[in-house]
């Protein structure tokens, strides 16, 4: 199995009275997808785990880290919470992205992106808040302080305080609707298709 997670040998101190497990800094790998170092604690009695991960490598389905170390904080207390306060640089199919102040909660029915600042190259900057419903395969995304910039002339092409996106996923098709832009985006095996009902929304905010 190419996705098998393996850990280097390590001695894990265990407090039998408190049912408390300590994880010393240990190297891990997940096939060809990821590797790095993990450390932390697990309170087995209360079902609480706190882990710090230093991700050295990540590459999966066109997403690839552009930096040699990425610090992530994982807390499990009834649900999984993942945070990173440091800048994260990565590429998606070659396009450059930067994320900072990343915080996400993973629950039984939904994933909540509580906060994320996102830069796509020198063209787009925005703050992202979102939630995804597993059962319905729908996501709602809020883009705050959205800026689309022409970096060659340093001109703002489009700005908006808030853009709400509705995302629908069905097998290999992803559809994104935006009322503010009067547009929808559809992704399939052939790429992305952009449909504008009107360009007035963009013209008013450029």
Short mmCIF file of C-alpha atoms in Angstrom, two decimals:
data_model
loop_
_atom_site.label_atom_id
_atom_site.label_comp_id
_atom_site.label_asym_id
_atom_site.label_seq_id
_atom_site.Cartn_x
_atom_site.Cartn_y
_atom_site.Cartn_z
CA UNK A 1 0.00 0.00 0.00
CA UNK A 2 1.66 3.24 -1.18
CA UNK A 3 -0.36 5.29 1.36
CA UNK A 4 0.70 3.25 4.42
CA UNK A 5 1.74 5.49 7.31
CA UNK A 6 4.94 4.34 9.02
CA UNK A 7 6.72 5.62 12.14
CA UNK A 8 10.34 5.26 13.16
CA UNK A 9 10.93 3.18 16.27
CA UNK A 10 10.38 5.20 19.44
CA UNK A 11 9.91 4.72 23.17
CA UNK A 12 6.49 6.13 24.18
CA UNK A 13 6.39 7.05 27.90
CA UNK A 14 3.03 5.92 29.35
CA UNK A 15 1.54 6.90 32.71
CA UNK A 16 -0.60 3.91 33.67
CA UNK A 17 -2.28 5.74 36.56
CA UNK A 18 -3.39 8.74 34.49
CA UNK A 19 -3.61 6.82 31.16
CA UNK A 20 -1.41 9.50 29.64
CA UNK A 21 0.83 8.80 26.63
CA UNK A 22 3.73 10.98 25.45
CA UNK A 23 4.98 10.88 21.87
CA UNK A 24 8.61 12.03 21.52
CA UNK A 25 9.77 13.66 18.29
CA UNK A 26 9.43 10.82 15.78
CA UNK A 27 9.87 10.65 12.01
CA UNK A 28 6.86 9.47 9.99
CA UNK A 29 6.10 8.87 6.33
CA UNK A 30 2.92 8.26 4.35
CA UNK A 31 4.06 6.49 1.21
CA UNK A 32 5.10 8.95 -1.47
CA UNK A 33 2.56 11.54 -0.28
CA UNK A 34 4.04 13.02 2.89
CA UNK A 35 6.73 12.80 5.54
CA UNK A 36 7.87 14.77 8.56
CA UNK A 37 8.15 14.71 12.33
CA UNK A 38 5.44 14.28 14.96
CA UNK A 39 5.43 14.93 18.71
CA UNK A 40 2.74 15.39 21.36
CA UNK A 41 0.57 13.82 24.05
CA UNK A 42 -2.54 11.66 24.30
CA UNK A 43 -4.92 11.65 27.26
CA UNK A 44 -6.48 8.23 26.69
CA UNK A 45 -8.84 8.46 29.67
CA UNK A 46 -10.51 11.67 28.45
CA UNK A 47 -10.04 11.02 24.72
CA UNK A 48 -7.92 14.12 24.11
CA UNK A 49 -4.83 14.24 21.89
CA UNK A 50 -2.51 17.15 21.14
CA UNK A 51 0.05 16.71 18.39
CA UNK A 52 2.57 18.97 16.68
CA UNK A 53 3.55 18.05 13.14
CA UNK A 54 6.48 19.40 11.17
CA UNK A 55 5.60 18.46 7.60
CA UNK A 56 8.70 18.20 5.43
CA UNK A 57 7.05 16.99 2.23
CA UNK A 58 3.53 16.81 0.82
CA UNK A 59 2.54 16.05 -2.77
CA UNK A 60 -0.87 14.73 -3.78
CA UNK A 61 -3.03 15.13 -6.89
CA UNK A 62 -1.31 18.26 -8.17
CA UNK A 63 -0.91 19.88 -4.73
CA UNK A 64 2.72 20.21 -3.63
CA UNK A 65 4.42 21.99 -0.74
CA UNK A 66 6.98 24.60 -1.83
CA UNK A 67 8.77 24.78 1.52
CA UNK A 68 10.95 22.40 3.52
CA UNK A 69 8.98 22.52 6.76
CA UNK A 70 5.34 23.28 7.61
CA UNK A 71 4.21 23.43 11.22
CA UNK A 72 0.72 22.12 12.03
CA UNK A 73 -1.02 21.84 15.42
CA UNK A 74 -3.57 19.03 15.75
CA UNK A 75 -5.98 18.73 18.68
CA UNK A 76 -8.58 15.98 19.06
CA UNK A 77 -11.23 16.64 21.69
CA UNK A 78 -14.55 15.19 20.47
CA UNK A 79 -13.52 16.38 16.99
CA UNK A 80 -10.31 17.15 15.10
CA UNK A 81 -8.97 20.71 14.97
CA UNK A 82 -6.02 21.66 12.74
CA UNK A 83 -4.21 25.00 12.97
CA UNK A 84 -1.18 26.70 11.49
CA UNK A 85 -0.15 30.26 12.30
CA UNK A 86 2.86 30.25 9.98
CA UNK A 87 2.82 30.96 6.25
CA UNK A 88 2.33 27.89 4.05
CA UNK A 89 3.63 28.03 0.47
CA UNK A 90 2.47 25.44 -2.04
CA UNK A 91 1.57 24.96 -5.69
CA UNK A 92 -1.56 23.58 -7.35
CA UNK A 93 -0.75 22.22 -10.80
CA UNK A 94 2.16 24.68 -10.94
CA UNK A 95 0.26 27.78 -9.77
CA UNK A 96 1.70 29.45 -6.65
CA UNK A 97 -0.40 29.75 -3.49
CA UNK A 98 0.22 31.11 0.00
CA UNK A 99 -1.93 30.39 3.06
CA UNK A 100 -1.62 31.82 6.56
CA UNK A 101 -3.63 31.79 9.79
CA UNK A 102 -5.18 28.49 8.77
CA UNK A 103 -7.74 26.90 11.11
CA UNK A 104 -10.12 24.04 10.32
CA UNK A 105 -12.42 21.80 12.38
CA UNK A 106 -13.28 18.31 11.12
CA UNK A 107 -16.55 16.99 12.57
CA UNK A 108 -18.77 13.98 11.85
CA UNK A 109 -21.07 15.72 9.38
CA UNK A 110 -19.10 18.78 8.25
CA UNK A 111 -15.71 20.37 7.76
CA UNK A 112 -15.50 23.97 8.99
CA UNK A 113 -12.80 26.27 7.65
CA UNK A 114 -12.87 28.85 10.44
CA UNK A 115 -10.26 31.15 8.95
CA UNK A 116 -7.66 31.28 6.21
CA UNK A 117 -5.83 34.10 4.43
CA UNK A 118 -5.16 33.11 0.83
CA UNK A 119 -2.92 34.54 -1.89
CA UNK A 120 -2.89 33.08 -5.39
CA UNK A 121 0.31 34.25 -7.06
CA UNK A 122 0.35 38.03 -7.24
CA UNK A 123 -3.17 38.12 -8.69
CA UNK A 124 -5.63 37.31 -5.89
CA UNK A 125 -5.75 37.91 -2.15
CA UNK A 126 -8.70 37.16 0.13
CA UNK A 127 -9.80 35.80 3.50
CA UNK A 128 -11.67 32.50 3.31
CA UNK A 129 -14.36 31.02 5.59
CA UNK A 130 -16.19 27.86 4.56
CA UNK A 131 -18.06 24.71 5.52
CA UNK A 132 -18.55 21.43 3.67
CA UNK A 133 -21.38 18.94 4.26
CA UNK A 134 -20.27 15.35 3.61
CA UNK A 135 -23.76 13.93 3.05
CA UNK A 136 -25.03 16.66 0.75
CA UNK A 137 -21.65 17.14 -0.98
CA UNK A 138 -22.18 20.89 -0.77
CA UNK A 139 -19.93 23.68 0.44
CA UNK A 140 -20.60 27.31 1.29
CA UNK A 141 -17.62 29.64 0.99
CA UNK A 142 -17.28 33.27 2.09
CA UNK A 143 -14.50 35.32 0.50
CA UNK A 144 -13.86 38.52 2.46
CA UNK A 145 -11.70 41.47 1.35
CA UNK A 146 -11.36 39.97 -2.12
CA UNK A 147 -8.85 41.62 -4.47
CA UNK A 148 -8.03 40.74 -8.09
CA UNK A 149 -4.88 42.57 -9.20
CA UNK A 150 -2.95 43.03 -12.42
CA UNK A 151 0.63 42.72 -11.06
CA UNK A 152 2.23 44.11 -14.21
CA UNK A 153 0.70 47.55 -13.72
CA UNK A 154 -0.21 47.11 -10.02
CA UNK A 155 -3.86 47.91 -10.75
CA UNK A 156 -6.88 46.54 -8.91
CA UNK A 157 -9.12 44.89 -11.49
CA UNK A 158 -11.84 43.84 -9.04
CA UNK A 159 -12.51 44.25 -5.34
CA UNK A 160 -15.35 43.14 -3.12
CA UNK A 161 -15.83 43.15 0.66
CA UNK A 162 -17.69 39.84 0.54
CA UNK A 163 -18.36 37.16 -2.05
CA UNK A 164 -20.50 34.11 -1.24
CA UNK A 165 -19.92 30.93 -3.23
CA UNK A 166 -22.08 27.81 -3.29
CA UNK A 167 -20.22 24.67 -4.31
CA UNK A 168 -21.89 21.46 -5.48
CA UNK A 169 -19.92 18.26 -6.10
CA UNK A 170 -21.24 15.28 -8.05
CA UNK A 171 -18.74 12.58 -9.00
CA UNK A 172 -16.24 14.27 -11.36
CA UNK A 173 -18.22 17.51 -11.74
CA UNK A 174 -17.79 20.57 -9.51
CA UNK A 175 -20.16 23.53 -9.89
CA UNK A 176 -19.56 26.88 -8.18
CA UNK A 177 -22.29 29.54 -8.15
CA UNK A 178 -21.78 33.21 -7.24
CA UNK A 179 -24.71 35.60 -6.99
CA UNK A 180 -22.40 38.59 -6.48
CA UNK A 181 -20.62 37.86 -9.76
CA UNK A 182 -23.74 36.68 -11.59
CA UNK A 183 -21.66 33.72 -12.70
CA UNK A 184 -21.05 30.02 -12.30
CA UNK A 185 -17.97 27.88 -12.77
CA UNK A 186 -18.17 24.23 -13.84
CA UNK A 187 -15.26 21.79 -13.66
CA UNK A 188 -15.26 18.42 -15.39
CA UNK A 189 -12.73 16.07 -17.01
CA UNK A 190 -12.16 18.65 -19.76
CA UNK A 191 -11.29 21.58 -17.48
CA UNK A 192 -13.10 24.66 -16.17
CA UNK A 193 -15.97 26.50 -17.89
CA UNK A 194 -16.93 30.01 -16.76
CA UNK A 195 -20.43 31.35 -17.49
CA UNK A 196 -21.39 34.99 -16.83
CA UNK A 197 -25.07 35.98 -16.72
CA UNK A 198 -23.89 39.60 -16.81
CA UNK A 199 -20.56 41.44 -16.56
CA UNK A 200 -22.21 44.37 -14.75
CA UNK A 201 -21.23 43.03 -11.31
CA UNK A 202 -17.55 42.97 -12.24
CA UNK A 203 -17.66 46.31 -14.06
CA UNK A 204 -19.18 48.05 -11.00
CA UNK A 205 -16.40 46.79 -8.70
CA UNK A 206 -13.39 47.29 -10.97
#
